[in-house]
């Protein structure tokens, strides 16, 4: 697998997931010296520790590479409320966790054959967020998802990073997440904390997850310790294809 050097150098020993939270809990908070931590779809994998990191560029790398092929066999899944559907690799599992969600809301978790949580899909979620303070960021991947357009606005799939340079706890210093968002693409030298939700009646929904390069789930591809290398893995390509396949049921 390739390693696109610019961001990889900054993140190889630096990234640690701080936003992995429980099924119905809020994202882990920072120390008193740190900015508010981002709101991202919850996973169930335990976070791992790592060192602190440096600033990273704000644009995706354009270096050439050869992404791994996606899964050969896919199958469709319709949400329990019958309003959304998506495709996922046949070897993966979609777990219905609706009993843990609010009344009428959808809560699904997608896991690989080894039980690694790859993404969650939730509906009827709050979409308000704060944008203070603004922090360094990087956008690693960005794909529009026109099938989910609402009120003239088209959401996108985004894979992004936020750096918290004042955070002393390496578990909270860097956040990397992928998912659907209706927010404008970050621009300039800094951005709001990650808040990956897209517009969907009656308010908002989320479909995404958190990337942790130090995850030790059996079956992970070896020597994938940077986000650039992860972009080309079969796992990421399958996640990207799955999330961007989300659309209104029947389309």
PDB file of C-alpha atoms in Angstrom:
ATOM      1  CA  UNK A   1       0.000   0.000   0.000  1.00  0.00           C
ATOM      2  CA  UNK A   2       1.212   3.523  -0.703  1.00  0.00           C
ATOM      3  CA  UNK A   3       1.922   6.110   1.954  1.00  0.00           C
ATOM      4  CA  UNK A   4       1.315   9.721   0.956  1.00  0.00           C
ATOM      5  CA  UNK A   5       4.083  11.352   2.915  1.00  0.00           C
ATOM      6  CA  UNK A   6       2.948  14.860   3.817  1.00  0.00           C
ATOM      7  CA  UNK A   7       0.231  14.022   6.310  1.00  0.00           C
ATOM      8  CA  UNK A   8       1.613  10.624   7.213  1.00  0.00           C
ATOM      9  CA  UNK A   9       4.781  12.138   8.644  1.00  0.00           C
ATOM     10  CA  UNK A  10       2.691  14.291  10.948  1.00  0.00           C
ATOM     11  CA  UNK A  11       0.339  11.567  12.071  1.00  0.00           C
ATOM     12  CA  UNK A  12       2.262   8.260  12.042  1.00  0.00           C
ATOM     13  CA  UNK A  13       3.037   8.337  15.770  1.00  0.00           C
ATOM     14  CA  UNK A  14       0.616  11.097  16.631  1.00  0.00           C
ATOM     15  CA  UNK A  15      -2.962  10.014  16.069  1.00  0.00           C
ATOM     16  CA  UNK A  16      -5.150   8.685  18.852  1.00  0.00           C
ATOM     17  CA  UNK A  17      -8.922   8.438  18.884  1.00  0.00           C
ATOM     18  CA  UNK A  18     -10.680  10.533  21.513  1.00  0.00           C
ATOM     19  CA  UNK A  19     -14.235  10.517  20.229  1.00  0.00           C
ATOM     20  CA  UNK A  20     -15.057   6.828  20.547  1.00  0.00           C
ATOM     21  CA  UNK A  21     -18.070   6.798  22.819  1.00  0.00           C
ATOM     22  CA  UNK A  22     -20.706   4.435  24.107  1.00  0.00           C
ATOM     23  CA  UNK A  23     -23.943   3.660  22.335  1.00  0.00           C
ATOM     24  CA  UNK A  24     -25.953   6.487  23.868  1.00  0.00           C
ATOM     25  CA  UNK A  25     -23.255   8.580  25.541  1.00  0.00           C
ATOM     26  CA  UNK A  26     -21.662  11.845  24.561  1.00  0.00           C
ATOM     27  CA  UNK A  27     -18.164  12.105  23.031  1.00  0.00           C
ATOM     28  CA  UNK A  28     -15.277  12.007  25.464  1.00  0.00           C
ATOM     29  CA  UNK A  29     -14.460  15.483  26.727  1.00  0.00           C
ATOM     30  CA  UNK A  30     -11.040  17.149  26.808  1.00  0.00           C
ATOM     31  CA  UNK A  31      -9.091  18.440  29.738  1.00  0.00           C
ATOM     32  CA  UNK A  32      -9.867  21.951  30.959  1.00  0.00           C
ATOM     33  CA  UNK A  33      -7.067  23.357  28.794  1.00  0.00           C
ATOM     34  CA  UNK A  34      -8.499  21.894  25.600  1.00  0.00           C
ATOM     35  CA  UNK A  35     -11.220  22.959  23.139  1.00  0.00           C
ATOM     36  CA  UNK A  36     -14.554  21.182  22.970  1.00  0.00           C
ATOM     37  CA  UNK A  37     -14.097  17.747  21.440  1.00  0.00           C
ATOM     38  CA  UNK A  38     -15.892  16.865  18.208  1.00  0.00           C
ATOM     39  CA  UNK A  39     -19.224  15.150  17.837  1.00  0.00           C
ATOM     40  CA  UNK A  40     -18.949  12.075  15.630  1.00  0.00           C
ATOM     41  CA  UNK A  41     -20.970   8.881  15.268  1.00  0.00           C
ATOM     42  CA  UNK A  42     -20.220   6.524  18.189  1.00  0.00           C
ATOM     43  CA  UNK A  43     -18.338   3.250  17.793  1.00  0.00           C
ATOM     44  CA  UNK A  44     -17.797   0.450  20.266  1.00  0.00           C
ATOM     45  CA  UNK A  45     -14.093  -0.255  19.734  1.00  0.00           C
ATOM     46  CA  UNK A  46     -11.799   0.734  22.595  1.00  0.00           C
ATOM     47  CA  UNK A  47      -9.424   3.628  21.866  1.00  0.00           C
ATOM     48  CA  UNK A  48      -5.652   3.214  21.869  1.00  0.00           C
ATOM     49  CA  UNK A  49      -2.898   5.538  22.983  1.00  0.00           C
ATOM     50  CA  UNK A  50      -0.243   7.281  20.926  1.00  0.00           C
ATOM     51  CA  UNK A  51       2.092  10.284  20.929  1.00  0.00           C
ATOM     52  CA  UNK A  52       1.308  13.914  20.238  1.00  0.00           C
ATOM     53  CA  UNK A  53       1.269  15.312  16.696  1.00  0.00           C
ATOM     54  CA  UNK A  54       2.159  18.316  14.585  1.00  0.00           C
ATOM     55  CA  UNK A  55       0.114  20.494  12.257  1.00  0.00           C
ATOM     56  CA  UNK A  56      -0.987  18.954   8.970  1.00  0.00           C
ATOM     57  CA  UNK A  57      -1.845  20.388   5.554  1.00  0.00           C
ATOM     58  CA  UNK A  58      -5.440  21.416   4.870  1.00  0.00           C
ATOM     59  CA  UNK A  59      -5.939  19.817   1.447  1.00  0.00           C
ATOM     60  CA  UNK A  60      -6.117  16.162   0.389  1.00  0.00           C
ATOM     61  CA  UNK A  61      -2.972  14.700  -1.118  1.00  0.00           C
ATOM     62  CA  UNK A  62      -2.975  14.356  -4.889  1.00  0.00           C
ATOM     63  CA  UNK A  63      -0.192  11.775  -5.058  1.00  0.00           C
ATOM     64  CA  UNK A  64      -1.057   8.824  -7.310  1.00  0.00           C
ATOM     65  CA  UNK A  65      -1.849   5.479  -5.792  1.00  0.00           C
ATOM     66  CA  UNK A  66      -3.666   2.216  -6.368  1.00  0.00           C
ATOM     67  CA  UNK A  67      -6.590   1.710  -3.985  1.00  0.00           C
ATOM     68  CA  UNK A  68      -7.423  -1.887  -3.124  1.00  0.00           C
ATOM     69  CA  UNK A  69     -10.479  -3.328  -4.897  1.00  0.00           C
ATOM     70  CA  UNK A  70     -13.769  -3.316  -3.027  1.00  0.00           C
ATOM     71  CA  UNK A  71     -15.588  -6.474  -1.951  1.00  0.00           C
ATOM     72  CA  UNK A  72     -16.845  -8.734  -4.737  1.00  0.00           C
ATOM     73  CA  UNK A  73     -20.261  -9.443  -3.199  1.00  0.00           C
ATOM     74  CA  UNK A  74     -22.598  -6.800  -1.797  1.00  0.00           C
ATOM     75  CA  UNK A  75     -26.097  -6.879  -0.394  1.00  0.00           C
ATOM     76  CA  UNK A  76     -28.751  -4.267   0.316  1.00  0.00           C
ATOM     77  CA  UNK A  77     -30.078  -3.216   3.705  1.00  0.00           C
ATOM     78  CA  UNK A  78     -33.195  -1.152   4.360  1.00  0.00           C
ATOM     79  CA  UNK A  79     -33.483   0.686   7.671  1.00  0.00           C
ATOM     80  CA  UNK A  80     -36.171  -0.603  10.062  1.00  0.00           C
ATOM     81  CA  UNK A  81     -38.296   2.505   9.473  1.00  0.00           C
ATOM     82  CA  UNK A  82     -38.243   1.761   5.727  1.00  0.00           C
ATOM     83  CA  UNK A  83     -36.953   5.220   4.790  1.00  0.00           C
ATOM     84  CA  UNK A  84     -33.282   4.658   3.893  1.00  0.00           C
ATOM     85  CA  UNK A  85     -31.232   1.911   2.287  1.00  0.00           C
ATOM     86  CA  UNK A  86     -27.586   1.185   1.536  1.00  0.00           C
ATOM     87  CA  UNK A  87     -25.311  -1.581   0.270  1.00  0.00           C
ATOM     88  CA  UNK A  88     -22.633  -3.294   2.324  1.00  0.00           C
ATOM     89  CA  UNK A  89     -20.138  -6.163   1.813  1.00  0.00           C
ATOM     90  CA  UNK A  90     -21.836  -9.533   2.257  1.00  0.00           C
ATOM     91  CA  UNK A  91     -19.222 -10.629   4.802  1.00  0.00           C
ATOM     92  CA  UNK A  92     -20.020  -7.695   7.088  1.00  0.00           C
ATOM     93  CA  UNK A  93     -22.850  -7.614   9.632  1.00  0.00           C
ATOM     94  CA  UNK A  94     -25.463  -4.932  10.273  1.00  0.00           C
ATOM     95  CA  UNK A  95     -26.545  -4.957  13.916  1.00  0.00           C
ATOM     96  CA  UNK A  96     -29.851  -3.323  14.858  1.00  0.00           C
ATOM     97  CA  UNK A  97     -29.366  -1.351  18.072  1.00  0.00           C
ATOM     98  CA  UNK A  98     -32.686   0.456  17.869  1.00  0.00           C
ATOM     99  CA  UNK A  99     -33.575  -0.535  21.432  1.00  0.00           C
ATOM    100  CA  UNK A 100     -30.820   1.857  22.562  1.00  0.00           C
ATOM    101  CA  UNK A 101     -32.134   4.779  20.497  1.00  0.00           C
ATOM    102  CA  UNK A 102     -34.910   7.277  21.069  1.00  0.00           C
ATOM    103  CA  UNK A 103     -38.443   6.239  20.146  1.00  0.00           C
ATOM    104  CA  UNK A 104     -38.844   6.087  16.374  1.00  0.00           C
ATOM    105  CA  UNK A 105     -35.134   6.554  15.701  1.00  0.00           C
ATOM    106  CA  UNK A 106     -32.853   4.217  13.755  1.00  0.00           C
ATOM    107  CA  UNK A 107     -29.581   3.006  15.276  1.00  0.00           C
ATOM    108  CA  UNK A 108     -27.530   0.521  13.241  1.00  0.00           C
ATOM    109  CA  UNK A 109     -23.934  -0.611  13.657  1.00  0.00           C
ATOM    110  CA  UNK A 110     -21.858  -2.172  10.857  1.00  0.00           C
ATOM    111  CA  UNK A 111     -19.176  -4.667  11.901  1.00  0.00           C
ATOM    112  CA  UNK A 112     -16.595  -6.689  10.007  1.00  0.00           C
ATOM    113  CA  UNK A 113     -16.232 -10.493  10.436  1.00  0.00           C
ATOM    114  CA  UNK A 114     -13.873  -9.956  13.394  1.00  0.00           C
ATOM    115  CA  UNK A 115     -16.344  -7.756  15.265  1.00  0.00           C
ATOM    116  CA  UNK A 116     -14.627  -4.455  14.494  1.00  0.00           C
ATOM    117  CA  UNK A 117     -17.112  -1.583  14.471  1.00  0.00           C
ATOM    118  CA  UNK A 118     -16.761   0.273  11.165  1.00  0.00           C
ATOM    119  CA  UNK A 119     -19.681   2.699  11.129  1.00  0.00           C
ATOM    120  CA  UNK A 120     -22.977   3.577  12.750  1.00  0.00           C
ATOM    121  CA  UNK A 121     -26.137   4.919  11.136  1.00  0.00           C
ATOM    122  CA  UNK A 122     -28.496   6.969  13.292  1.00  0.00           C
ATOM    123  CA  UNK A 123     -31.574   9.076  12.578  1.00  0.00           C
ATOM    124  CA  UNK A 124     -33.442  11.684  14.633  1.00  0.00           C
ATOM    125  CA  UNK A 125     -30.192  13.122  15.961  1.00  0.00           C
ATOM    126  CA  UNK A 126     -29.554  16.743  17.031  1.00  0.00           C
ATOM    127  CA  UNK A 127     -27.617  18.789  14.497  1.00  0.00           C
ATOM    128  CA  UNK A 128     -26.617  21.833  16.531  1.00  0.00           C
ATOM    129  CA  UNK A 129     -22.918  22.356  17.176  1.00  0.00           C
ATOM    130  CA  UNK A 130     -20.487  24.983  18.397  1.00  0.00           C
ATOM    131  CA  UNK A 131     -17.681  26.402  16.293  1.00  0.00           C
ATOM    132  CA  UNK A 132     -15.362  27.716  18.946  1.00  0.00           C
ATOM    133  CA  UNK A 133     -12.473  27.640  19.058  1.00  0.00           C
ATOM    134  CA  UNK A 134     -11.411  26.927  15.486  1.00  0.00           C
ATOM    135  CA  UNK A 135      -8.579  24.422  15.178  1.00  0.00           C
ATOM    136  CA  UNK A 136      -6.072  23.031  12.610  1.00  0.00           C
ATOM    137  CA  UNK A 137      -7.528  20.438  10.260  1.00  0.00           C
ATOM    138  CA  UNK A 138      -6.979  18.304   7.183  1.00  0.00           C
ATOM    139  CA  UNK A 139      -9.447  16.968   4.604  1.00  0.00           C
ATOM    140  CA  UNK A 140      -8.323  13.566   3.323  1.00  0.00           C
ATOM    141  CA  UNK A 141     -11.283  12.615   1.117  1.00  0.00           C
ATOM    142  CA  UNK A 142     -14.456  14.343  -0.087  1.00  0.00           C
ATOM    143  CA  UNK A 143     -17.276  12.869  -2.212  1.00  0.00           C
ATOM    144  CA  UNK A 144     -20.712  14.446  -2.885  1.00  0.00           C
ATOM    145  CA  UNK A 145     -23.773  12.279  -2.199  1.00  0.00           C
ATOM    146  CA  UNK A 146     -26.551  13.813  -4.348  1.00  0.00           C
ATOM    147  CA  UNK A 147     -29.085  11.078  -3.538  1.00  0.00           C
ATOM    148  CA  UNK A 148     -29.444  12.577  -0.049  1.00  0.00           C
ATOM    149  CA  UNK A 149     -29.940  16.183  -1.152  1.00  0.00           C
ATOM    150  CA  UNK A 150     -32.472  18.063   0.970  1.00  0.00           C
ATOM    151  CA  UNK A 151     -33.826  21.566   0.376  1.00  0.00           C
ATOM    152  CA  UNK A 152     -31.336  22.136  -2.425  1.00  0.00           C
ATOM    153  CA  UNK A 153     -28.307  21.198  -0.303  1.00  0.00           C
ATOM    154  CA  UNK A 154     -26.195  18.152  -1.209  1.00  0.00           C
ATOM    155  CA  UNK A 155     -24.326  16.404   1.633  1.00  0.00           C
ATOM    156  CA  UNK A 156     -20.924  14.840   1.133  1.00  0.00           C
ATOM    157  CA  UNK A 157     -18.858  11.991   2.457  1.00  0.00           C
ATOM    158  CA  UNK A 158     -15.788  13.406   4.176  1.00  0.00           C
ATOM    159  CA  UNK A 159     -12.723  11.878   5.832  1.00  0.00           C
ATOM    160  CA  UNK A 160     -11.134  14.554   8.007  1.00  0.00           C
ATOM    161  CA  UNK A 161      -8.742  15.266  10.847  1.00  0.00           C
ATOM    162  CA  UNK A 162      -8.685  17.797  13.669  1.00  0.00           C
ATOM    163  CA  UNK A 163      -5.540  18.579  15.667  1.00  0.00           C
ATOM    164  CA  UNK A 164      -5.727  19.770  19.276  1.00  0.00           C
ATOM    165  CA  UNK A 165      -2.165  21.066  19.875  1.00  0.00           C
ATOM    166  CA  UNK A 166      -2.857  22.177  23.464  1.00  0.00           C
ATOM    167  CA  UNK A 167      -4.173  18.765  24.503  1.00  0.00           C
ATOM    168  CA  UNK A 168      -1.594  16.927  26.620  1.00  0.00           C
ATOM    169  CA  UNK A 169      -3.489  13.653  26.630  1.00  0.00           C
ATOM    170  CA  UNK A 170      -2.486  11.787  23.427  1.00  0.00           C
ATOM    171  CA  UNK A 171      -5.894  10.099  23.507  1.00  0.00           C
ATOM    172  CA  UNK A 172      -7.462  13.470  22.719  1.00  0.00           C
ATOM    173  CA  UNK A 173      -4.784  15.267  20.701  1.00  0.00           C
ATOM    174  CA  UNK A 174      -5.922  14.164  17.241  1.00  0.00           C
ATOM    175  CA  UNK A 175      -9.345  13.179  15.914  1.00  0.00           C
ATOM    176  CA  UNK A 176      -9.870  11.374  12.604  1.00  0.00           C
ATOM    177  CA  UNK A 177     -13.388  10.616  11.391  1.00  0.00           C
ATOM    178  CA  UNK A 178     -15.269   9.737   8.207  1.00  0.00           C
ATOM    179  CA  UNK A 179     -18.945  10.091   7.445  1.00  0.00           C
ATOM    180  CA  UNK A 180     -21.730  12.091   5.828  1.00  0.00           C
ATOM    181  CA  UNK A 181     -21.990  15.811   6.457  1.00  0.00           C
ATOM    182  CA  UNK A 182     -24.152  18.681   5.264  1.00  0.00           C
ATOM    183  CA  UNK A 183     -21.691  21.250   6.599  1.00  0.00           C
ATOM    184  CA  UNK A 184     -19.608  23.246   4.098  1.00  0.00           C
ATOM    185  CA  UNK A 185     -16.149  21.881   3.348  1.00  0.00           C
ATOM    186  CA  UNK A 186     -13.588  23.392   5.747  1.00  0.00           C
ATOM    187  CA  UNK A 187     -11.476  26.166   4.265  1.00  0.00           C
ATOM    188  CA  UNK A 188      -8.689  28.457   5.398  1.00  0.00           C
ATOM    189  CA  UNK A 189      -6.122  27.672   8.096  1.00  0.00           C
ATOM    190  CA  UNK A 190      -8.551  26.262  10.680  1.00  0.00           C
ATOM    191  CA  UNK A 191     -12.017  24.759  11.069  1.00  0.00           C
ATOM    192  CA  UNK A 192     -14.825  23.971  13.499  1.00  0.00           C
ATOM    193  CA  UNK A 193     -14.617  20.766  15.552  1.00  0.00           C
ATOM    194  CA  UNK A 194     -15.838  17.712  13.640  1.00  0.00           C
ATOM    195  CA  UNK A 195     -19.621  17.486  13.563  1.00  0.00           C
ATOM    196  CA  UNK A 196     -20.612  14.900  10.973  1.00  0.00           C
ATOM    197  CA  UNK A 197     -24.364  14.989  10.563  1.00  0.00           C
ATOM    198  CA  UNK A 198     -26.504  15.465   7.472  1.00  0.00           C
ATOM    199  CA  UNK A 199     -29.964  16.929   7.002  1.00  0.00           C
ATOM    200  CA  UNK A 200     -32.681  14.269   7.068  1.00  0.00           C
ATOM    201  CA  UNK A 201     -36.285  14.565   8.262  1.00  0.00           C
ATOM    202  CA  UNK A 202     -37.289  15.353  10.919  1.00  0.00           C
ATOM    203  CA  UNK A 203     -33.945  16.947  11.738  1.00  0.00           C
ATOM    204  CA  UNK A 204     -30.687  15.151  11.127  1.00  0.00           C
ATOM    205  CA  UNK A 205     -28.959  11.794  10.731  1.00  0.00           C
ATOM    206  CA  UNK A 206     -25.419  10.431  10.869  1.00  0.00           C
ATOM    207  CA  UNK A 207     -23.608   7.628   9.051  1.00  0.00           C
ATOM    208  CA  UNK A 208     -19.903   7.312   9.739  1.00  0.00           C
ATOM    209  CA  UNK A 209     -17.204   6.311  12.158  1.00  0.00           C
ATOM    210  CA  UNK A 210     -13.798   7.037  13.663  1.00  0.00           C
ATOM    211  CA  UNK A 211     -10.447   5.908  12.265  1.00  0.00           C
ATOM    212  CA  UNK A 212      -7.926   4.558  14.786  1.00  0.00           C
ATOM    213  CA  UNK A 213      -4.582   3.482  13.240  1.00  0.00           C
ATOM    214  CA  UNK A 214      -3.625   1.760  16.497  1.00  0.00           C
ATOM    215  CA  UNK A 215      -6.647  -0.546  16.480  1.00  0.00           C
ATOM    216  CA  UNK A 216      -5.511  -4.137  17.042  1.00  0.00           C
ATOM    217  CA  UNK A 217      -8.604  -6.038  15.899  1.00  0.00           C
ATOM    218  CA  UNK A 218      -7.564  -9.359  14.289  1.00  0.00           C
ATOM    219  CA  UNK A 219      -7.616  -9.242  10.504  1.00  0.00           C
ATOM    220  CA  UNK A 220      -6.399  -5.659  10.139  1.00  0.00           C
ATOM    221  CA  UNK A 221      -4.034  -5.149   7.223  1.00  0.00           C
ATOM    222  CA  UNK A 222      -0.393  -4.965   8.395  1.00  0.00           C
ATOM    223  CA  UNK A 223       1.784  -1.860   8.192  1.00  0.00           C
ATOM    224  CA  UNK A 224      -1.157   0.532   7.855  1.00  0.00           C
ATOM    225  CA  UNK A 225      -0.223   3.165  10.411  1.00  0.00           C
ATOM    226  CA  UNK A 226      -1.001   6.425   8.601  1.00  0.00           C
ATOM    227  CA  UNK A 227      -4.290   7.795   7.259  1.00  0.00           C
ATOM    228  CA  UNK A 228      -2.766   8.024   3.777  1.00  0.00           C
ATOM    229  CA  UNK A 229      -2.023   4.305   3.759  1.00  0.00           C
ATOM    230  CA  UNK A 230      -5.479   3.576   5.156  1.00  0.00           C
ATOM    231  CA  UNK A 231      -7.116   5.431   2.243  1.00  0.00           C
ATOM    232  CA  UNK A 232      -5.940   2.699  -0.127  1.00  0.00           C
ATOM    233  CA  UNK A 233      -6.997  -0.297   1.963  1.00  0.00           C
ATOM    234  CA  UNK A 234      -9.904  -2.529   1.031  1.00  0.00           C
ATOM    235  CA  UNK A 235     -11.512  -1.721   4.381  1.00  0.00           C
ATOM    236  CA  UNK A 236     -11.601   2.022   3.731  1.00  0.00           C
ATOM    237  CA  UNK A 237     -12.685   1.617   0.117  1.00  0.00           C
ATOM    238  CA  UNK A 238     -15.544  -0.631   1.260  1.00  0.00           C
ATOM    239  CA  UNK A 239     -16.564   1.801   4.010  1.00  0.00           C
ATOM    240  CA  UNK A 240     -16.528   4.690   1.547  1.00  0.00           C
ATOM    241  CA  UNK A 241     -18.597   2.767  -1.008  1.00  0.00           C
ATOM    242  CA  UNK A 242     -21.069   1.662   1.661  1.00  0.00           C
ATOM    243  CA  UNK A 243     -21.625   5.093   3.186  1.00  0.00           C
ATOM    244  CA  UNK A 244     -21.914   6.863  -0.170  1.00  0.00           C
ATOM    245  CA  UNK A 245     -24.510   4.292  -1.277  1.00  0.00           C
ATOM    246  CA  UNK A 246     -26.971   5.565   1.340  1.00  0.00           C
ATOM    247  CA  UNK A 247     -30.131   6.886  -0.285  1.00  0.00           C
ATOM    248  CA  UNK A 248     -33.895   7.111   0.207  1.00  0.00           C
ATOM    249  CA  UNK A 249     -35.470   3.648   0.104  1.00  0.00           C
ATOM    250  CA  UNK A 250     -36.679   2.660  -3.343  1.00  0.00           C
ATOM    251  CA  UNK A 251     -34.220   4.796  -5.290  1.00  0.00           C
TER     252      UNK A 251
END
